[in-house]
PDB file of C-alpha atoms in Angstrom:
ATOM      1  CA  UNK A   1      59.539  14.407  72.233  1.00  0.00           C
ATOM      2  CA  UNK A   2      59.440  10.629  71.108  1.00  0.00           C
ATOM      3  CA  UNK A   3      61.823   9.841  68.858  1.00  0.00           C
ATOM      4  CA  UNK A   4      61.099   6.574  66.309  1.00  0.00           C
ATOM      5  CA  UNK A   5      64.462   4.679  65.260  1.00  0.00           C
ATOM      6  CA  UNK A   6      64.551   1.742  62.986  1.00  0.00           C
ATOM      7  CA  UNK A   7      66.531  -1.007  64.470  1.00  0.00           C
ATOM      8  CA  UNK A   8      70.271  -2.411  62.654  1.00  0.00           C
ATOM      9  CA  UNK A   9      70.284  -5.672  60.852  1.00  0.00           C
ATOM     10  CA  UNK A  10      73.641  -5.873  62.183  1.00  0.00           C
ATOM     11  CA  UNK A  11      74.050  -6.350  66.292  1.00  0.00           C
ATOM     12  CA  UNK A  12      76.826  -6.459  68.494  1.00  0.00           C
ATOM     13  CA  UNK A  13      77.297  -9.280  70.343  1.00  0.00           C
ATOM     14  CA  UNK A  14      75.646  -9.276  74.106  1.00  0.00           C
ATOM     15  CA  UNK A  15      78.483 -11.217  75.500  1.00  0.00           C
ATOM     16  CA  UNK A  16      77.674 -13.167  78.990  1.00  0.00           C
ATOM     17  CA  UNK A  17      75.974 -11.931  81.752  1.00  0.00           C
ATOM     18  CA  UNK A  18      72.767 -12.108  82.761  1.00  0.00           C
ATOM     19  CA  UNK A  19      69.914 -13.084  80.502  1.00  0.00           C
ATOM     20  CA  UNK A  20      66.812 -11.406  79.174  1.00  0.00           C
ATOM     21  CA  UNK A  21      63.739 -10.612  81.470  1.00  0.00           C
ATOM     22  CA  UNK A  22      61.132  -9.870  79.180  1.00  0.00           C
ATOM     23  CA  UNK A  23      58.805  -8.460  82.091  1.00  0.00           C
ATOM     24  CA  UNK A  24      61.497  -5.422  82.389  1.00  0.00           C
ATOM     25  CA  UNK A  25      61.047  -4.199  78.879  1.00  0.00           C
ATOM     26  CA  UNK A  26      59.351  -1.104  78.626  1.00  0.00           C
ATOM     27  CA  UNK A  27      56.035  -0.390  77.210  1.00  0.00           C
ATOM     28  CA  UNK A  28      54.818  -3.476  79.187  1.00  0.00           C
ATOM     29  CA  UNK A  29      51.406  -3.907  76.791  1.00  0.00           C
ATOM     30  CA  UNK A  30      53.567  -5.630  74.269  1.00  0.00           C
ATOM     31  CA  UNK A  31      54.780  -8.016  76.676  1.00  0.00           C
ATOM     32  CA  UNK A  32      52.095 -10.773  75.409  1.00  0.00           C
ATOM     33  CA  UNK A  33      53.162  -9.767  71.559  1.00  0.00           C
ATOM     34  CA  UNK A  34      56.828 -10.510  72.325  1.00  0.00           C
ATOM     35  CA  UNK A  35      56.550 -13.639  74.127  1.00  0.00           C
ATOM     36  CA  UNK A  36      54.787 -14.722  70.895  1.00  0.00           C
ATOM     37  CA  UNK A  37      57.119 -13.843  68.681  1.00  0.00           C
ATOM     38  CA  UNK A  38      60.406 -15.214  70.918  1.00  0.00           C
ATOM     39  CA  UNK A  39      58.255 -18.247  71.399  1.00  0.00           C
ATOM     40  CA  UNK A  40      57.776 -19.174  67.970  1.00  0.00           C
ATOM     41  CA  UNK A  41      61.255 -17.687  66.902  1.00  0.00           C
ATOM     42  CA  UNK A  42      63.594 -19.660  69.479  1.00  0.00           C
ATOM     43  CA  UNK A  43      60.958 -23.058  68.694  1.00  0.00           C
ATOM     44  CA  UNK A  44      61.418 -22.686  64.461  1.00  0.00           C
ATOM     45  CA  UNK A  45      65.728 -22.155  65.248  1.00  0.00           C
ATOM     46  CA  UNK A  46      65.927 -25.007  67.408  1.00  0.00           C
ATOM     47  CA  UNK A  47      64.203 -27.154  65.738  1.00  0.00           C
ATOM     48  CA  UNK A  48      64.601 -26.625  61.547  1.00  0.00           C
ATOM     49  CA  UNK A  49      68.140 -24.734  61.291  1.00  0.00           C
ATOM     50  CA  UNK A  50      67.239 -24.715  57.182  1.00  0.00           C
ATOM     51  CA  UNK A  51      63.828 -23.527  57.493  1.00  0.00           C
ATOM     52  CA  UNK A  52      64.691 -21.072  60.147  1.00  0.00           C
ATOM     53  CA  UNK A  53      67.153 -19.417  57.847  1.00  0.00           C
ATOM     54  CA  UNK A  54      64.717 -19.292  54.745  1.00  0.00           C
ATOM     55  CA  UNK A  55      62.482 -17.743  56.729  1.00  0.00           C
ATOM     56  CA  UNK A  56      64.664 -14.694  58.057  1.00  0.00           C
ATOM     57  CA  UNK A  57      66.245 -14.223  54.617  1.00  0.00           C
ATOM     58  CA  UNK A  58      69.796 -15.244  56.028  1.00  0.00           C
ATOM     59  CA  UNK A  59      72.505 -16.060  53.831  1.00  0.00           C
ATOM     60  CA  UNK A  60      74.853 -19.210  54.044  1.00  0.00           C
ATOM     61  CA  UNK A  61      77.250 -16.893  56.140  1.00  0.00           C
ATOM     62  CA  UNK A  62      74.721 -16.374  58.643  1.00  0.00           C
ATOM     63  CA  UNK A  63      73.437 -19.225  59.090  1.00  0.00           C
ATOM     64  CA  UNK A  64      75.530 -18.466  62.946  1.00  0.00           C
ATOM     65  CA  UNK A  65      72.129 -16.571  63.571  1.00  0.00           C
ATOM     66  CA  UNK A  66      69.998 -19.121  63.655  1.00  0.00           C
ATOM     67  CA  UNK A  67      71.859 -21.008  66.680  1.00  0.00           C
ATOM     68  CA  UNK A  68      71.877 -17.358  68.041  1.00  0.00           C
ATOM     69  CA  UNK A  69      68.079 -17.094  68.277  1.00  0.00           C
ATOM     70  CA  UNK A  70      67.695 -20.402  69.251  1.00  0.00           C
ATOM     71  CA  UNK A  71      69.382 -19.562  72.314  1.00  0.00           C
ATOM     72  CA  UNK A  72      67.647 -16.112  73.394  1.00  0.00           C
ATOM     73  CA  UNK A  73      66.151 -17.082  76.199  1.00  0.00           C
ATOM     74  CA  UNK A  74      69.511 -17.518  78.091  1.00  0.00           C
ATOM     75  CA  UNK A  75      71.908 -15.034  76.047  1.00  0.00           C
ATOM     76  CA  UNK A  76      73.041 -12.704  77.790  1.00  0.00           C
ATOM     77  CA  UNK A  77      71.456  -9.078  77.667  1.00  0.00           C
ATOM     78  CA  UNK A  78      72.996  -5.463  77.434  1.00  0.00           C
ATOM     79  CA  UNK A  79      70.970  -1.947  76.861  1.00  0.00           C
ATOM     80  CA  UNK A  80      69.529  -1.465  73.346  1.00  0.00           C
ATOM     81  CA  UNK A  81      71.631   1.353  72.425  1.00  0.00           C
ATOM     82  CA  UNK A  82      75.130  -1.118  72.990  1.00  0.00           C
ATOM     83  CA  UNK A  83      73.407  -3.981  71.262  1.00  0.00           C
ATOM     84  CA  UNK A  84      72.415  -1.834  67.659  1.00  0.00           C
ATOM     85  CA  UNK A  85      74.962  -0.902  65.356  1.00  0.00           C
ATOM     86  CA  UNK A  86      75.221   0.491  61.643  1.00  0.00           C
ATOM     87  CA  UNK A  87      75.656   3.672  60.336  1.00  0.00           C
ATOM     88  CA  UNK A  88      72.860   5.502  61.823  1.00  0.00           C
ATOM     89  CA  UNK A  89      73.667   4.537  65.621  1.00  0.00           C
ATOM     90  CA  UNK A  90      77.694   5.300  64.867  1.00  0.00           C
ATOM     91  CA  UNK A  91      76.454   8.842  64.220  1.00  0.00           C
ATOM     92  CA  UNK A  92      74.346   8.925  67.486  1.00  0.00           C
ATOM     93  CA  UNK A  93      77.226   8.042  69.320  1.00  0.00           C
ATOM     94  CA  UNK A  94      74.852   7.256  72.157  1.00  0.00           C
ATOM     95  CA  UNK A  95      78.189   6.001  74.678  1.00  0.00           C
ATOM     96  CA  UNK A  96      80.036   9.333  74.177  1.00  0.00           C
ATOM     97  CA  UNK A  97      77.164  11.514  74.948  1.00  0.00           C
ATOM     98  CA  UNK A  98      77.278  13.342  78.093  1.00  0.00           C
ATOM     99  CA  UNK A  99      75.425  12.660  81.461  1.00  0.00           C
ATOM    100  CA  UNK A 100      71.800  14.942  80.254  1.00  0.00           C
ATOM    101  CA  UNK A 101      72.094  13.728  76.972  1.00  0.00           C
ATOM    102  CA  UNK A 102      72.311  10.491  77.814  1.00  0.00           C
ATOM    103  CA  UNK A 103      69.156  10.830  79.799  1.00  0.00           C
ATOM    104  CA  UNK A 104      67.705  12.703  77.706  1.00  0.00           C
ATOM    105  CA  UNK A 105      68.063   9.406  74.856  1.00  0.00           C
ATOM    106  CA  UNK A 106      66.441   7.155  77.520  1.00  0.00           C
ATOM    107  CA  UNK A 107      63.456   9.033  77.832  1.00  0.00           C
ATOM    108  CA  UNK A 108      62.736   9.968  74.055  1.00  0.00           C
ATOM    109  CA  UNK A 109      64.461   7.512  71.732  1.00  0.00           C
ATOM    110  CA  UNK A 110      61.918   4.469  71.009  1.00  0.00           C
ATOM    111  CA  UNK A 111      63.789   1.927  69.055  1.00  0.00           C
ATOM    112  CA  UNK A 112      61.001  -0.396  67.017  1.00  0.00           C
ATOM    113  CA  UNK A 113      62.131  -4.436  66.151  1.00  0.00           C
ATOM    114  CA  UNK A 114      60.617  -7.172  64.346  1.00  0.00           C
ATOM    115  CA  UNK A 115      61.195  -9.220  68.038  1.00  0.00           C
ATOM    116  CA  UNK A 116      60.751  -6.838  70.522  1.00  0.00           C
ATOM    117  CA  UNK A 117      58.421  -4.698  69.199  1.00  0.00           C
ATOM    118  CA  UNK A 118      59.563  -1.231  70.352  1.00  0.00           C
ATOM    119  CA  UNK A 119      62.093  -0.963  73.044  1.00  0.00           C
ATOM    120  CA  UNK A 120      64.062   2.040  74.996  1.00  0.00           C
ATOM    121  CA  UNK A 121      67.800   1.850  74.534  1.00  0.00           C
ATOM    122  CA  UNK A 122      67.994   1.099  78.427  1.00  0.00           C
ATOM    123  CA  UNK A 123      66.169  -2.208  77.640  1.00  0.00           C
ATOM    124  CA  UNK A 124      68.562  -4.772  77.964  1.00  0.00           C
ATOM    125  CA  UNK A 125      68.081  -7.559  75.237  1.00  0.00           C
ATOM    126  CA  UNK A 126      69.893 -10.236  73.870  1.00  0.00           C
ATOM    127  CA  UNK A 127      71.537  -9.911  70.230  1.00  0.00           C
ATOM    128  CA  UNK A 128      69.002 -11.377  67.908  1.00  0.00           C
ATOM    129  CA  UNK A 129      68.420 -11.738  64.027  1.00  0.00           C
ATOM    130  CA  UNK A 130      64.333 -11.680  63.070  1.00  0.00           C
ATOM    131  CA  UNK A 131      63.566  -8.279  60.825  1.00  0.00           C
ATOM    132  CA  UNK A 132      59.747  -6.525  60.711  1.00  0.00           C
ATOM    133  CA  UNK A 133      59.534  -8.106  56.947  1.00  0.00           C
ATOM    134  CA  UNK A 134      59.877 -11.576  58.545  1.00  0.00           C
ATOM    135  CA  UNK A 135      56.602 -14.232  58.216  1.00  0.00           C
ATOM    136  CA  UNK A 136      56.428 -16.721  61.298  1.00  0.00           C
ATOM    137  CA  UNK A 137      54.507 -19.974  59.829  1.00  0.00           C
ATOM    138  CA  UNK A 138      52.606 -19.197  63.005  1.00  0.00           C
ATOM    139  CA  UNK A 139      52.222 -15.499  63.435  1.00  0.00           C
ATOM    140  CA  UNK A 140      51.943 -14.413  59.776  1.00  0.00           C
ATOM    141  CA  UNK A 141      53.932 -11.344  59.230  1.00  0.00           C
ATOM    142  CA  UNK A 142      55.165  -9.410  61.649  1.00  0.00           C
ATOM    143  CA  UNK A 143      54.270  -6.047  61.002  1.00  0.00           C
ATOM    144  CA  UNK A 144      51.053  -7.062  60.686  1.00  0.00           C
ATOM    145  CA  UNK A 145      51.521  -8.978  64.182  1.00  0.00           C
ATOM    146  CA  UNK A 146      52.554  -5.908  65.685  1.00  0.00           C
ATOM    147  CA  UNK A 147      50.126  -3.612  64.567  1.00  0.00           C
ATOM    148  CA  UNK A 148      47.195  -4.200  67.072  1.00  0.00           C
ATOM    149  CA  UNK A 149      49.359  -3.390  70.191  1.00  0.00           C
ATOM    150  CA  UNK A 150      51.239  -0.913  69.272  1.00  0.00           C
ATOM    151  CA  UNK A 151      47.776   1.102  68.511  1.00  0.00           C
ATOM    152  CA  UNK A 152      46.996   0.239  72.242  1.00  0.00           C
ATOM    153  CA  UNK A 153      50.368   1.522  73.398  1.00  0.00           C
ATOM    154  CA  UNK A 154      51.961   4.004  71.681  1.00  0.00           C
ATOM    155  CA  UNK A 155      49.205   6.743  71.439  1.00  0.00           C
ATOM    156  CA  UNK A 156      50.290   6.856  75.407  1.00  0.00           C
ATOM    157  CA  UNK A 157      53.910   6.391  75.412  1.00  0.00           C
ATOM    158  CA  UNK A 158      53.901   9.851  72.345  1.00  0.00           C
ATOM    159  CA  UNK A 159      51.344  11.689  74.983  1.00  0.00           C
ATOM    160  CA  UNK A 160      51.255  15.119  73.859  1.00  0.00           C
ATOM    161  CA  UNK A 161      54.556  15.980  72.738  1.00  0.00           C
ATOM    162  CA  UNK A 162      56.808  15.938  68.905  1.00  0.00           C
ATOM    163  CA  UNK A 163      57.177  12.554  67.194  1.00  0.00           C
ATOM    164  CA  UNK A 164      59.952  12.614  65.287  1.00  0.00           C
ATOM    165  CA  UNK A 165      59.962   9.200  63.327  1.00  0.00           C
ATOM    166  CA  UNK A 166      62.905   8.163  61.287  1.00  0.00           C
ATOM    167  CA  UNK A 167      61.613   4.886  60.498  1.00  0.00           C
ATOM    168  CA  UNK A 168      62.338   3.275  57.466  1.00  0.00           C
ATOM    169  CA  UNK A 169      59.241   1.594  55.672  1.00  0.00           C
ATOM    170  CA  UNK A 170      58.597  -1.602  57.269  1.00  0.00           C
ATOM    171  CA  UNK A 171      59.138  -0.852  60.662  1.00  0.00           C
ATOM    172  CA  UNK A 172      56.636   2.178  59.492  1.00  0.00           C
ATOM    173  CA  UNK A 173      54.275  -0.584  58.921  1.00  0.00           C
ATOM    174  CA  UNK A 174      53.920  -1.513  62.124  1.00  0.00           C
ATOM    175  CA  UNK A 175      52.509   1.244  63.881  1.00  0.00           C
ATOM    176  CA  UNK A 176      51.025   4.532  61.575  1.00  0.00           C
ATOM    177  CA  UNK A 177      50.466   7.287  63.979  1.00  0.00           C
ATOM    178  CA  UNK A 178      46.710   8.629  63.540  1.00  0.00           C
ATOM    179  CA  UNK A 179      44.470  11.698  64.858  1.00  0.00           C
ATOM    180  CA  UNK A 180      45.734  14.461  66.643  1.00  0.00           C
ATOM    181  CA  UNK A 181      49.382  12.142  67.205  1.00  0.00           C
ATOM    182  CA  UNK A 182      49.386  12.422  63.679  1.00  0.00           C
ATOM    183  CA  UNK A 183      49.293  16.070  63.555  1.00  0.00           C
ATOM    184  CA  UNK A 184      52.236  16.123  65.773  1.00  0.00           C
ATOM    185  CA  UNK A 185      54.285  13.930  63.898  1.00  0.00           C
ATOM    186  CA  UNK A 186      56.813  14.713  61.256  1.00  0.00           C
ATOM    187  CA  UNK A 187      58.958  11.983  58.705  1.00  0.00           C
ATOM    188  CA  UNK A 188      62.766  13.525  57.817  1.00  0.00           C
ATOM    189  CA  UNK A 189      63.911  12.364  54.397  1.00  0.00           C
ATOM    190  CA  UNK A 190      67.580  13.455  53.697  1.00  0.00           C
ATOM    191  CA  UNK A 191      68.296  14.191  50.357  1.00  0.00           C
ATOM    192  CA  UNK A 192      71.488  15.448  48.398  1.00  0.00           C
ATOM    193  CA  UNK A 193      70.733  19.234  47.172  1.00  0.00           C
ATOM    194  CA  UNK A 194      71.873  19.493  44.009  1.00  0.00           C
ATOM    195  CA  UNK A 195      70.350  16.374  42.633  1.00  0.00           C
ATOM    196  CA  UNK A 196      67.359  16.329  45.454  1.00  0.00           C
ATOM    197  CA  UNK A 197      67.589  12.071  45.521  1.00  0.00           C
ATOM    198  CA  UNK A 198      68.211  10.204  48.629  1.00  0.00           C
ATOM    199  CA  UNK A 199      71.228   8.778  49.102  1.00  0.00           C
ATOM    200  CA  UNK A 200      71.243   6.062  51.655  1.00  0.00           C
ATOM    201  CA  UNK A 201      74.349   5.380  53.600  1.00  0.00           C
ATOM    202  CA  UNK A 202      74.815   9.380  54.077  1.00  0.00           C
ATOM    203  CA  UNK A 203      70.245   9.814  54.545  1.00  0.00           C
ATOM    204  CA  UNK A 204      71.405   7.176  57.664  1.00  0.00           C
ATOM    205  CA  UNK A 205      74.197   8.999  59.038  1.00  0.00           C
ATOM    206  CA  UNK A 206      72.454  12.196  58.909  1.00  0.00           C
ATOM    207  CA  UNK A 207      69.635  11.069  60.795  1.00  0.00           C
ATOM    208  CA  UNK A 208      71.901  10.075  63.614  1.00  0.00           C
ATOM    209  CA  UNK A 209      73.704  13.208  63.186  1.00  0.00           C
ATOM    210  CA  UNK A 210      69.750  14.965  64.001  1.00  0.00           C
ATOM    211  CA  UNK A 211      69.127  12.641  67.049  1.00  0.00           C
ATOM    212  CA  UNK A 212      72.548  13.408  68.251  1.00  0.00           C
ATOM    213  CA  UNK A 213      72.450  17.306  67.860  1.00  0.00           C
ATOM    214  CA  UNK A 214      68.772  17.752  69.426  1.00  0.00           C
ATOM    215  CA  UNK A 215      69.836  15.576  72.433  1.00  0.00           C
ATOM    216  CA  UNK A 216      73.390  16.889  73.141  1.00  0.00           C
ATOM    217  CA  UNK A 217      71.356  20.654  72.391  1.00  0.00           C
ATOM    218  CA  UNK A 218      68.591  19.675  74.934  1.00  0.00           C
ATOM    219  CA  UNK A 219      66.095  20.625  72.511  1.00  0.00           C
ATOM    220  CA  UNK A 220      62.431  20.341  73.018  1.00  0.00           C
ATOM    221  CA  UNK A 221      60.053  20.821  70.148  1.00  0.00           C
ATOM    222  CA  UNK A 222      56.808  20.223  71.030  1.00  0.00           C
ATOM    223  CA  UNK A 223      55.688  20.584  67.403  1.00  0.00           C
ATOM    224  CA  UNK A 224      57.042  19.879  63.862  1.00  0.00           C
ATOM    225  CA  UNK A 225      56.663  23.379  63.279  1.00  0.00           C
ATOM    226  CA  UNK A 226      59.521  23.549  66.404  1.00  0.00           C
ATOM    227  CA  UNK A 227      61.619  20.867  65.189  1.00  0.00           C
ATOM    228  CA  UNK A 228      62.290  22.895  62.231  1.00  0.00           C
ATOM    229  CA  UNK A 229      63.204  25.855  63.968  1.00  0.00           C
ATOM    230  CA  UNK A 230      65.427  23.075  66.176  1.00  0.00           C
ATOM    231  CA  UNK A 231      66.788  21.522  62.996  1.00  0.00           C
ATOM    232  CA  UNK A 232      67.415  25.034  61.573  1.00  0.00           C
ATOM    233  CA  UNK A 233      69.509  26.653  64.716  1.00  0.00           C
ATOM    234  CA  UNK A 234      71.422  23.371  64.965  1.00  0.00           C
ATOM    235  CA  UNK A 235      72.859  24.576  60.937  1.00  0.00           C
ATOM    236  CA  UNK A 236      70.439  22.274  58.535  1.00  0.00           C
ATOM    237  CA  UNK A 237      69.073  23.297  55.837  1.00  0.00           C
ATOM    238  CA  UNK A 238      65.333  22.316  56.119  1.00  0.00           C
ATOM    239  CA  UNK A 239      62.270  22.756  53.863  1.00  0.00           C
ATOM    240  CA  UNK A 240      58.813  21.499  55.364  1.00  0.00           C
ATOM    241  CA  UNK A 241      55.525  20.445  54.093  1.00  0.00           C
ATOM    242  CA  UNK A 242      52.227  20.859  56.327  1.00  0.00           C
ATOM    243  CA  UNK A 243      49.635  18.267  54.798  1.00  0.00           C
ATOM    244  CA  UNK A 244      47.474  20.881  56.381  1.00  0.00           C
ATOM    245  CA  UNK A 245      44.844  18.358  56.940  1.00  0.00           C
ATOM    246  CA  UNK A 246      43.725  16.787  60.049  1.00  0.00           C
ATOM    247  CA  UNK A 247      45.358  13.553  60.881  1.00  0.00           C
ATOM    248  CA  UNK A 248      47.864  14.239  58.886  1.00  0.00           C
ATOM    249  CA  UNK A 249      51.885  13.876  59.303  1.00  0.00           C
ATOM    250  CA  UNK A 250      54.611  16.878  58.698  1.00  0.00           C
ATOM    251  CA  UNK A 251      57.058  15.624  56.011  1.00  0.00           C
ATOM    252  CA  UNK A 252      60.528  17.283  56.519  1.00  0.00           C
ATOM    253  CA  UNK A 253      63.446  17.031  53.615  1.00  0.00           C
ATOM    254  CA  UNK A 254      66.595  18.010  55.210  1.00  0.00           C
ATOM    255  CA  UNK A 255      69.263  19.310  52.216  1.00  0.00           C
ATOM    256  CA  UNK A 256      72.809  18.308  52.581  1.00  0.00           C
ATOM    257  CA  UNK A 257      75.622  19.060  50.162  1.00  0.00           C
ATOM    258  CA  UNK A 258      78.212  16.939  50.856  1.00  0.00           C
ATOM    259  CA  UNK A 259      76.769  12.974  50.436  1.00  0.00           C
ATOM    260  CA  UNK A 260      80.671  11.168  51.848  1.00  0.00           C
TER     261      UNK A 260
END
């Protein structure tokens, strides 16, 4: 099972240590697509702290995260799953998981970033600011920047097994499963029964909650059509569309009663 997380705008801070080594990332055929992206990120913070923070959408109280990028290449670096925060990764609760949980997170959970592409939550990077929805003057935007490689890598990296992706739209951009990965993959909207809308904060939470309960369970769908039956023993209520076309992604709406 591969498991598709967006990243959190939000980032705890790396601290010192030792710095980023962009050859140890995994999913090594992005390495060329990063190094373009840090390039021209740490070059526009360094040199235009202004421009820099019109172009990442920052407001006056972050302009901090400029200075921050501009300094990536020697921050220091902890694993992905210290570094992202928010709502969805308090409810994973990745650093109280136990021992084959744990490993079970480092082999499934794909975490995708405007930067960095797509990284494991053992990857250690530096804490950065630079969303998917960001244009580089250089690069363009970077979903569309990303697209290309991740078609050459990810078909591998999901080999036969489940995709669960709990992406939210633009990191979606990026990379659109296709074929026969397609037909293996299922979306998971959350949505409040009663009124059957999403609510946000609690569609967030309840998506960690998922991650969290099929990794601490040791379940292994190897199909959407098992990933209900996962999501179903593990107490959700679940209600699943088959496109029943080829190429063609499971949607999943997961009903939850209480939205706090």
């Amino acid at each position: 099972m591969l498991v598709l997380l967006p990243p959190s705008e939000g980032k705890a801070s790396a601290g010192e240590g030792a710095p980023l080594e962009l050859e140890s990332l995994s999913l090594p055929g992005l390495a060329g697509a990063r190094e373009a992206v840090l390039a021209e990120l740490v070059e526009l913070c360094a040199a235009d702290e202004e421009k820099a923070r019109e172009i990442l959408g920052l407001s006056e109280g972050l302009r901090g995260e400029v200075a921050k990028n501009a300094g990536l290449r020697a921050a220091g670096a902890r694993p992905a799953g210290e570094i992202y925060t928010g709502v969805l990764y308090d409810a994973l609760g990745l650093a109280t998981l136990d021992k084959a949980a744990k490993r079970r997170a480092a082999d499934s959970l794909l975490v995708f970033s405007g930067l960095w592409g797509a990284v494991r939550v053992t990857d250690r990077i530096p804490s950065y600011r630079c969303a998917m929805g960001v244009k580089l003057p250089g690069l363009g935007p970077l979903a569309a920047h990303w697209r290309a490689p991740m078609a050459e890598v990810l078909p591998a990296a999901a080999a036969e097994g489940l995709v669960l992706d709990l992406r939210s739209a633009a990191y979606a951009a990026a990379w659109k499963p296709k074929g026969g990965v397609a037909e293996r993959t299922a979306t998971v909207r959350v949505l409040h029964a009663p009124t059957r809308k999403v609510v946000s904060h609690f569609n967030k939470a309840t998506k960690g909650r998922i991650v969290r309960g099929l990794l601490t369970a040791g379940a292994v769908p190897a199909s959407p059509a098992e990933l209900v039956e996962a999501l179903r023993g593990l107490g959700y209520a679940v209600e699943a569309e088959a496109t029943g076309k080829a190429g063609r992604a499971w949607s999943l709406d997961v009903l939850v009663d209480d939205v706090h």
